[in-house]
Short mmCIF file of C-alpha atoms and ligand atoms in Angstrom, two decimals:
data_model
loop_
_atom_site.label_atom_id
_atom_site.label_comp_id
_atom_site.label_asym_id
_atom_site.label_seq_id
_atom_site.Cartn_x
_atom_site.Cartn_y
_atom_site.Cartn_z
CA UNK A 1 0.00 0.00 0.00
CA UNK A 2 1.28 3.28 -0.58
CA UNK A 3 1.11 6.14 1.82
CA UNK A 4 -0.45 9.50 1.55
CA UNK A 5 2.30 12.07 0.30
CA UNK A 6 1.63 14.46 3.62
CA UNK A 7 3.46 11.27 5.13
CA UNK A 8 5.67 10.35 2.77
CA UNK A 9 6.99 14.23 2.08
CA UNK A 10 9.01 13.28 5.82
CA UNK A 11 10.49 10.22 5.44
CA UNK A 12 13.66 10.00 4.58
CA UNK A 13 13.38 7.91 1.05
CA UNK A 14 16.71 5.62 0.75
CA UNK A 15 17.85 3.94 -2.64
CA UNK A 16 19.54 1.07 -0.53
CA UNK A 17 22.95 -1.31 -1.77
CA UNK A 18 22.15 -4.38 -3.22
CA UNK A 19 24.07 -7.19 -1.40
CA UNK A 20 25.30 -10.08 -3.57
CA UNK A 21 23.26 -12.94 -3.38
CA UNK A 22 23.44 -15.48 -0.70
CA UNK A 23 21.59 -18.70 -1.89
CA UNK A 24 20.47 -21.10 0.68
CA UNK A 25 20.79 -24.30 -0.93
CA UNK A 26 24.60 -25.53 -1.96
CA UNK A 27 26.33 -23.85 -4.57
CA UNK A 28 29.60 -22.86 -5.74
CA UNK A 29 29.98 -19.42 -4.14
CA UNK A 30 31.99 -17.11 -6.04
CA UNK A 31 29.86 -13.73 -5.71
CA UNK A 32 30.94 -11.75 -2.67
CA UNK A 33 34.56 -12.39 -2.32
CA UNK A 34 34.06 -14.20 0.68
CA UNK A 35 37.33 -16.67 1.87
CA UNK A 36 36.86 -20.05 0.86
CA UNK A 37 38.48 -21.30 4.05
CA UNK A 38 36.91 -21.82 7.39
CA UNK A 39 38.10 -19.08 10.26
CA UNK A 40 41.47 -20.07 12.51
CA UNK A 41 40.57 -23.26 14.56
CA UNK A 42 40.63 -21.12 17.83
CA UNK A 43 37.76 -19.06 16.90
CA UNK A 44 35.84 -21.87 16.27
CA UNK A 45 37.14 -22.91 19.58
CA UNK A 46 36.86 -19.95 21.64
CA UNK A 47 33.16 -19.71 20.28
CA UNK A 48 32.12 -23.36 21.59
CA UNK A 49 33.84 -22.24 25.00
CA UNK A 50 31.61 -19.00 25.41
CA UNK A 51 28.71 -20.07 28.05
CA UNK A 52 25.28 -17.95 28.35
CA UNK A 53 26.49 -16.14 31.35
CA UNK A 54 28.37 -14.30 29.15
CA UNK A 55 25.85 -13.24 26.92
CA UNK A 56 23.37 -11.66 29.93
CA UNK A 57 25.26 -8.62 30.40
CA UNK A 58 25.94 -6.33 27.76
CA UNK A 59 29.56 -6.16 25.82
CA UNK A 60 32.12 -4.24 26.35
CA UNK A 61 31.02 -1.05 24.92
CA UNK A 62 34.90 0.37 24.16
CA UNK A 63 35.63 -3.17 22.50
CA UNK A 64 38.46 -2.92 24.29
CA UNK A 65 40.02 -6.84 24.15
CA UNK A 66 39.71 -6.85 20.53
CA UNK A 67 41.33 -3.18 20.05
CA UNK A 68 44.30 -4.05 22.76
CA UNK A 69 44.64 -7.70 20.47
CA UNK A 70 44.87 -5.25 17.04
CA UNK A 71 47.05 -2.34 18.31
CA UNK A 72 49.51 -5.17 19.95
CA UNK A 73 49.07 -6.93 16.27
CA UNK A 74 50.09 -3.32 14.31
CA UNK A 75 52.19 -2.41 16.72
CA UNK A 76 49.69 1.04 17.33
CA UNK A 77 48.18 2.59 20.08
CA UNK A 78 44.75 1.43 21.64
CA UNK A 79 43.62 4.99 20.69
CA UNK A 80 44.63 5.01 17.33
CA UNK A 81 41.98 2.19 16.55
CA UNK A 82 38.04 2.38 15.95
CA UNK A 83 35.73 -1.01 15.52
CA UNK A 84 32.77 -1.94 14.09
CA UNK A 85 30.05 -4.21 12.93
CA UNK A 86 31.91 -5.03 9.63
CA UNK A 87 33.69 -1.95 7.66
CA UNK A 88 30.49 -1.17 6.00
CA UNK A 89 29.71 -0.44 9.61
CA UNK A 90 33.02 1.53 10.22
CA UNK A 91 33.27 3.41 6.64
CA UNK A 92 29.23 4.30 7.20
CA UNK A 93 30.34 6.24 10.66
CA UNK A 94 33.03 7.70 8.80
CA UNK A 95 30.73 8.93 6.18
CA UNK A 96 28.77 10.89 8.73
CA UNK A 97 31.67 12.04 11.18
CA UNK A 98 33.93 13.33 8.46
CA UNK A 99 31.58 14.49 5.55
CA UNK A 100 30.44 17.53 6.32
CA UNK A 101 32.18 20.35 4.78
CA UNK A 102 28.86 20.59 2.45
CA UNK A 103 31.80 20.31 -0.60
CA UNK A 104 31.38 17.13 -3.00
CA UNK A 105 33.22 14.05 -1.63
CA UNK A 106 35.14 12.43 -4.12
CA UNK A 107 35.39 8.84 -5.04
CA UNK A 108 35.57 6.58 -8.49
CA UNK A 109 32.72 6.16 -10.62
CA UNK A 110 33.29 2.21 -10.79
CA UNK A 111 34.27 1.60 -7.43
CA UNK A 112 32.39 -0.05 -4.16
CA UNK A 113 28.76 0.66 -4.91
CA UNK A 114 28.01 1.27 -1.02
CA UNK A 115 30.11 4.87 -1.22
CA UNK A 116 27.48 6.18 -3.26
CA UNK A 117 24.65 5.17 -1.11
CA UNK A 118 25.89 6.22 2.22
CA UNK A 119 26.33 9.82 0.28
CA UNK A 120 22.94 9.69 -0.64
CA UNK A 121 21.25 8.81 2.74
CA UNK A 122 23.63 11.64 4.65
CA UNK A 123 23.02 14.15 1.50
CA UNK A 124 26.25 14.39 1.39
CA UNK A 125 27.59 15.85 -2.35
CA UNK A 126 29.46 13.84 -4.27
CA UNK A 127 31.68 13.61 -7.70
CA UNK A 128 32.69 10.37 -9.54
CA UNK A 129 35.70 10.68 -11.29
CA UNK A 130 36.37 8.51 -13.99
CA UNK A 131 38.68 5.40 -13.71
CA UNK A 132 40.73 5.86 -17.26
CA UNK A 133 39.75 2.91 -20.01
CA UNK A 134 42.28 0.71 -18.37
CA UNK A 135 40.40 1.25 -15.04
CA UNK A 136 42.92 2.77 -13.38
CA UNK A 137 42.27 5.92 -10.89
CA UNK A 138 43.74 9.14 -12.18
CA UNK A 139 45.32 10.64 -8.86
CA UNK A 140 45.20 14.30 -10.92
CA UNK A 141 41.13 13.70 -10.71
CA UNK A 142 41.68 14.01 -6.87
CA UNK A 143 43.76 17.32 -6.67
CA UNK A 144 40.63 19.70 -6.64
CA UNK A 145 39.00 21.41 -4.20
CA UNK A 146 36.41 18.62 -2.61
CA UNK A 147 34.52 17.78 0.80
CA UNK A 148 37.05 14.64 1.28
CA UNK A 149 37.97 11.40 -0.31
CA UNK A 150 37.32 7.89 -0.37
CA UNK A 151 38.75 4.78 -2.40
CA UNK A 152 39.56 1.14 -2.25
CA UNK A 153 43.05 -0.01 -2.10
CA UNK A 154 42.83 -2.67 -4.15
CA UNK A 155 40.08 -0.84 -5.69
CA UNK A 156 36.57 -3.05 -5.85
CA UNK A 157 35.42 -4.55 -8.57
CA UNK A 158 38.59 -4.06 -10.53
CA UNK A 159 41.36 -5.56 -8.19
CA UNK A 160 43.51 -2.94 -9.30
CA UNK A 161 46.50 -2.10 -6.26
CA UNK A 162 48.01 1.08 -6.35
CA UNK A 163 51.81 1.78 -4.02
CA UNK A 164 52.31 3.72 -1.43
CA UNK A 165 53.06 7.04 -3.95
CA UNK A 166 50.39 6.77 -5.47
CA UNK A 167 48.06 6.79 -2.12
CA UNK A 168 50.85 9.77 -0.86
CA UNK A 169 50.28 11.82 -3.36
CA UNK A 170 46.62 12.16 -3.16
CA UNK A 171 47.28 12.77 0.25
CA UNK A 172 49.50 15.44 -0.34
CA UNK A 173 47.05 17.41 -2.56
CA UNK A 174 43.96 16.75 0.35
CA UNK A 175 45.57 17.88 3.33
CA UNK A 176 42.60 19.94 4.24
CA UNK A 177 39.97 16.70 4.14
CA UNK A 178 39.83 13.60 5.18
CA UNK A 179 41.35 10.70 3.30
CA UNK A 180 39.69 7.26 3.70
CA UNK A 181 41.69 4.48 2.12
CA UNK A 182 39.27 1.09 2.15
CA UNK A 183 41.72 -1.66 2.65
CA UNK A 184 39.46 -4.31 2.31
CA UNK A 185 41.33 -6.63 0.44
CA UNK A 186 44.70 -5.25 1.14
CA UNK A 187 46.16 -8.76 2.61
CA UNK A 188 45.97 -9.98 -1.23
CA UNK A 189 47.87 -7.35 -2.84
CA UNK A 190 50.93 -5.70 -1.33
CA UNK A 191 52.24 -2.87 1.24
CA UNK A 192 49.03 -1.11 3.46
CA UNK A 193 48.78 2.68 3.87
CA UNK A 194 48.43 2.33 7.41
CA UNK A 195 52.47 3.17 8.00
CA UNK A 196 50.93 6.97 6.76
CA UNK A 197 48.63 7.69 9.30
CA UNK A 198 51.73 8.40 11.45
CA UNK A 199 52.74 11.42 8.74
CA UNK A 200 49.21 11.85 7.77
CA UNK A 201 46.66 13.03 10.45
CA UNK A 202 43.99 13.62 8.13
CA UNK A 203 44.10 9.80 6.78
CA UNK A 204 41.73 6.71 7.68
CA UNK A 205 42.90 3.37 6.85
CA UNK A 206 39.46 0.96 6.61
CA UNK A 207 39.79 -2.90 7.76
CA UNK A 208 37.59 -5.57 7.73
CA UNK A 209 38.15 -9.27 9.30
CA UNK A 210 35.52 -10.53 6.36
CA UNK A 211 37.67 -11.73 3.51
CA UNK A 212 41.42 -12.31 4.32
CA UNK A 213 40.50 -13.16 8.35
CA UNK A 214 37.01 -15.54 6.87
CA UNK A 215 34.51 -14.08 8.84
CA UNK A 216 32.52 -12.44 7.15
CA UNK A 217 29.32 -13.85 9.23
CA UNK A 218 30.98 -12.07 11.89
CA UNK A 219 30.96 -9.03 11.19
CA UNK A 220 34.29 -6.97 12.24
CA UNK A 221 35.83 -3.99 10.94
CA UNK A 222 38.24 -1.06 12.26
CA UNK A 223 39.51 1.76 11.45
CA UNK A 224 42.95 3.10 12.09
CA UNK A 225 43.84 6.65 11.88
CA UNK A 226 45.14 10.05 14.64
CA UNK A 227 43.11 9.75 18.09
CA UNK A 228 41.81 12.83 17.10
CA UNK A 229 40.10 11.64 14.53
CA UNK A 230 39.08 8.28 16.23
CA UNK A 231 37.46 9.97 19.48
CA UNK A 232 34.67 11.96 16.90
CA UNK A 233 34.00 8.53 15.41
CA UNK A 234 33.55 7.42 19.17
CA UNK A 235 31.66 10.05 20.30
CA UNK A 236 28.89 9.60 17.00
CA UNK A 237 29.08 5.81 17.56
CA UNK A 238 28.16 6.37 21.18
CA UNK A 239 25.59 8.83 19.91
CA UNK A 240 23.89 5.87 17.47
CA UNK A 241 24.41 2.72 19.17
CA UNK A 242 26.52 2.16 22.26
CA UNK A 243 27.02 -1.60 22.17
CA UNK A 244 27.95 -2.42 18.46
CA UNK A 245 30.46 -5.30 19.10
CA UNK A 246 28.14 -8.26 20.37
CA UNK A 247 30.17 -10.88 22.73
CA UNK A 248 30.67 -13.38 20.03
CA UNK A 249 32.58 -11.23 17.71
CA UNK A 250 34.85 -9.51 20.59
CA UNK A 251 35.67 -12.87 21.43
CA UNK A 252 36.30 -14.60 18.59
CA UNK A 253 37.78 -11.53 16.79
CA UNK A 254 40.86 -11.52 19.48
CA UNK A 255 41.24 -15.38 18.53
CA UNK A 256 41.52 -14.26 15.04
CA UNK A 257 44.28 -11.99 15.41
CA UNK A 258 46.32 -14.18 17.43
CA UNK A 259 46.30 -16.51 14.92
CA UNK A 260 48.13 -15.20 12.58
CA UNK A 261 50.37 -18.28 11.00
CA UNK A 262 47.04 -19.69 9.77
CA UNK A 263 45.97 -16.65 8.45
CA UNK A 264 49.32 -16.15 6.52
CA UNK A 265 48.40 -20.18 5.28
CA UNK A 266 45.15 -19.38 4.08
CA UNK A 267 45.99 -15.60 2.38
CA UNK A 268 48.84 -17.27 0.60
CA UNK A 269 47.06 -19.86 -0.68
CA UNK A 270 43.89 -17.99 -2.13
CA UNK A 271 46.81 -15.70 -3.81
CA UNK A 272 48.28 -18.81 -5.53
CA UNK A 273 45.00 -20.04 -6.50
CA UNK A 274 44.71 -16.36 -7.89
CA UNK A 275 47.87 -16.61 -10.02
CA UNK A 276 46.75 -20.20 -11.23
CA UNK A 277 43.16 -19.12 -12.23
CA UNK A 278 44.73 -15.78 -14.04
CA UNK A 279 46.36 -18.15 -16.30
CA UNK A 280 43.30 -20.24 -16.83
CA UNK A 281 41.14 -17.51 -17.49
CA UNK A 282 44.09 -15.68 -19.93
CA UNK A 283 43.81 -19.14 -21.69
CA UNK A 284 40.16 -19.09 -21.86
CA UNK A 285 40.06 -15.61 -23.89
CA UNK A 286 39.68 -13.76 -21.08
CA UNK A 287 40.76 -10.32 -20.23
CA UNK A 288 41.38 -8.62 -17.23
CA UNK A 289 43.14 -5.99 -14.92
CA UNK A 290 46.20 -7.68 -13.02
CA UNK A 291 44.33 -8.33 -9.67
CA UNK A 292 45.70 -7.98 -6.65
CA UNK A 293 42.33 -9.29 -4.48
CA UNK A 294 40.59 -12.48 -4.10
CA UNK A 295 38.70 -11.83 -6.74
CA UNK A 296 39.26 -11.06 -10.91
CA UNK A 297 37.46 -8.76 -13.17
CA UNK A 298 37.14 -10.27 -16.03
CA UNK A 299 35.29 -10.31 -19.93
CA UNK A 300 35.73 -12.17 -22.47
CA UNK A 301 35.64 -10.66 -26.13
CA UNK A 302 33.56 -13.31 -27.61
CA UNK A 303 31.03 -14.18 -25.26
CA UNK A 304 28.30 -12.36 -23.69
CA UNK A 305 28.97 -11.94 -19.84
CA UNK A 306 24.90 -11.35 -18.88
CA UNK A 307 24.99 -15.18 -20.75
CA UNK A 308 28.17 -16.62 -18.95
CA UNK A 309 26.61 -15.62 -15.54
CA UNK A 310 23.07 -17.43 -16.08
CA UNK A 311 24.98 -19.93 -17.88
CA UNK A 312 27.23 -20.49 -14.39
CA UNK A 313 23.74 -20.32 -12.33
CA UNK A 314 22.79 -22.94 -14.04
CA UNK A 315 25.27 -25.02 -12.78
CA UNK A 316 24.66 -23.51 -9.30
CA UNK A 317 28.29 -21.39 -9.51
CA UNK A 318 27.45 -17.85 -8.00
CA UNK A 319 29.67 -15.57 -9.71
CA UNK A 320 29.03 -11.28 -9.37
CA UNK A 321 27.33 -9.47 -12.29
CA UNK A 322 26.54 -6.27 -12.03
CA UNK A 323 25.18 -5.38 -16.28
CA UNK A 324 25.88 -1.70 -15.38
CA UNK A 325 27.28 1.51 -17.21
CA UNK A 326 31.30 0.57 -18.67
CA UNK A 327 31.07 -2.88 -16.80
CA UNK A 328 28.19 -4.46 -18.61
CA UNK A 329 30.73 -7.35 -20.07
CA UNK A 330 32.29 -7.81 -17.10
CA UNK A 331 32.28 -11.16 -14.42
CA UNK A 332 33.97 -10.61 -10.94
CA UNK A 333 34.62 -14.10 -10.23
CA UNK A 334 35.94 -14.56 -6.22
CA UNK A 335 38.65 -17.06 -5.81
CA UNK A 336 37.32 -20.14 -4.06
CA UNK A 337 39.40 -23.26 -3.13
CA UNK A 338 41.72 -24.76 -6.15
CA UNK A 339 38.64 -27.55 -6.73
CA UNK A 340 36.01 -24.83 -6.85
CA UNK A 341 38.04 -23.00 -9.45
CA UNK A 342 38.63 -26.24 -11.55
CA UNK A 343 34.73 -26.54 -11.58
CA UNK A 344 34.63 -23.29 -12.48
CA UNK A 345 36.64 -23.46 -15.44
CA UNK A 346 35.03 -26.99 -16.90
CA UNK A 347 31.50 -25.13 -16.62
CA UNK A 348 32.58 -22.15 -18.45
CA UNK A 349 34.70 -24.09 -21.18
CA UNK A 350 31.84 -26.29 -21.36
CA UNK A 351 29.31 -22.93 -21.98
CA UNK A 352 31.94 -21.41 -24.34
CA UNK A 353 32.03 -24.59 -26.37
CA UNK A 354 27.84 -25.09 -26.65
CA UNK A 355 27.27 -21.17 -27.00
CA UNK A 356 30.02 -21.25 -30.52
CA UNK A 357 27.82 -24.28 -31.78
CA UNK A 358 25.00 -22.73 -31.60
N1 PMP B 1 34.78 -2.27 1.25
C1 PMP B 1 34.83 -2.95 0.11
C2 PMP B 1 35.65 -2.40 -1.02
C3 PMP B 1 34.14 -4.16 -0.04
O1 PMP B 1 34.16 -4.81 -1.21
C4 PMP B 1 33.39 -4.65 1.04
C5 PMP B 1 32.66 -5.97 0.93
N2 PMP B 1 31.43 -5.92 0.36
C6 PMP B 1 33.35 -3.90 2.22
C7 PMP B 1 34.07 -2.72 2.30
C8 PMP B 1 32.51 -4.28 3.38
O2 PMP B 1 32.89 -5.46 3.99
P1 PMP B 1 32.45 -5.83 5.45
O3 PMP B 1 31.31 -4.95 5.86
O4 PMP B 1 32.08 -7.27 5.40
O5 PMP B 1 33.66 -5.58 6.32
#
């Protein structure tokens, strides 16, 4: 039913993201860059452990066992670290602390789709520079006047890593706003920006424990930036939502971090699945950016990507497809184990070889 416009005219109206699918029967899930692997074995263990007692009282509001367990693990202070219920969480608190200069915040046309809704639900301005036809980001697109700036490092969907100049020199030219670099898939692809939020005290470096740290049904995040800057994302957190961190994930989150020889196992093996599946794909026909993420962007000149991905469905492999402006041929496949990959790549040279018969 829809309701009377006196109503409506006060409600705030919100065009909302579009999550990637998550299909409840068993399928080959290669659609939201989730880790194929299960979480360290003393998460798992630390959640059997937890007993209801622990669950009456409320958490931990300042998160502080899982912040002391990161700032030990970067080797930063306590103060120097904010948390959250995943980093869409984290970057959305960002988004409303550090947007309001009434200027247009500046991120990538093709980037993570989420930037642009956030900017829409705060009314916060915003421009979308181009990526350049090889979808790279043009730092000189960032050197204007604007009301801050936010990117991926790799950038999403395109798996495309830039260095450490590259991020310094857009910093350089945005002294006066605040930078957010979105490090979500950063374990994948090479050095992290966080080393600049010592120089940089106008820089946010986003985290999240959902791909490289496989917990995405978690829900962790953090950001890392000056104390400054942390205690006004604080003090609108505690303005929202006090208690954002429930038990489990302060618990098991610590675990994670601990852990870290099995999460060096499992990031080094999805990136040498990656390398392995870039040559598969190259000798399939297709084409794509180098990726640096567990995931590749990739089309293929000859076949139609809207078919490939109904094609894959069919064989109940989930792979991303978004039909959009620029990306309309494009597949962002996530890596999955080397035996979900191998399936992948029968199904699709088994499509490729039916759809050139036809
Ligand atoms: N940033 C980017 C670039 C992403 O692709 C994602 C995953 N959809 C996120 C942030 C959010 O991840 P999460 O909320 O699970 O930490």
């Amino acid at each position: 039913m829809e309701l009377r416009s006196d109503i409506m005219k006060n409600i705030r109206v919100a065009e909302p993201y579009v999550p990637g699918e998550q299909p409840q029967h068993k399928v080959i899930k290669l659609n939201t860059n989730e880790n194929p692997y299960p979480p360290a074995p003393e998460v798992e263990r630390a959640l059997h452990m937890m007993e209801g007692e622990c669950l009456r009282l409320y958490p931990d509001p300042a998160a502080e066992a899982l912040i002391t367990a990161l700032a030990k693990y970067h080797g930063i202070k306590k103060e120097q670290i904010f948390v959250g219920v995943g980093s869409d969480d984290v970057l959305a608190m960002c988004f409303l602390t550090f947007f309001n200069s009434g200027k247009p915040v500046l991120f990538p046309d093709i980037t993570y789709s989420f930037y642009k809704v956030w900017a829409e639900l705060y009314r916060i301005p915003y421009e979308c520079p181009k990526l350049d036809e090889d979808f790279k980001i043009n730092s000189q697109d960032y050197y204007k006047e604007n009301g801050g700036v936010i990117f991926p490092n790799p950038n999403a969907p395109t798996a495309i890593y830039e260095d450490l100049d590259f991020v310094e020199n857009i910093l350089i030219h945005n002294q006066e706003v605040i930078v957010i670099v979105d490090e979500a898939y950063i374990d994948f692809a090479g050095k992290s920006a966080l080393e600049l939020t010592e120089k940089y005290d106008n820089l946010i470096v986003v985290r999240t424990f959902s791909k490289s740290r496989s917990m995405a049904g978690m829900r962790i995040g953090y950001a890392v930036g000056n104390p400054a800057l942390i205690g006004c994302l604080n003090n609108v957190k505690y303005s929202v939502n006090s208690y954002t961190m429930n038990q489990a994930a302060l618990i098991s989150g610590v675990e994670s971090v601990k852990a870290d020889a099995y999460f060096h196992e499992t990031v080094n093996k999805i990136i040498e699945t990656r390398e392995w599946a870039k040559i598969r794909l190259s000798e399939l026909g297709f084409v794509f950016p180098d990726s640096k993420a567990n995931f590749i962007f990739a089309k293929h000149p000859d076949y139609d990507a809207k078919m490939l991905f109904e094609k894959l469905k069919q064989h109940n492999i989930y792979v991303r497809y978004w039909g959009s402006d620029r990306i309309e041929q494009y597949l962002r496949i996530t890596i999955g184990t080397r035996e979900e990959m191998e399936q992948l790549f029968d199904v699709l040279e088994k499509c490729m070889e039916e759809n050139s018969e036809a």
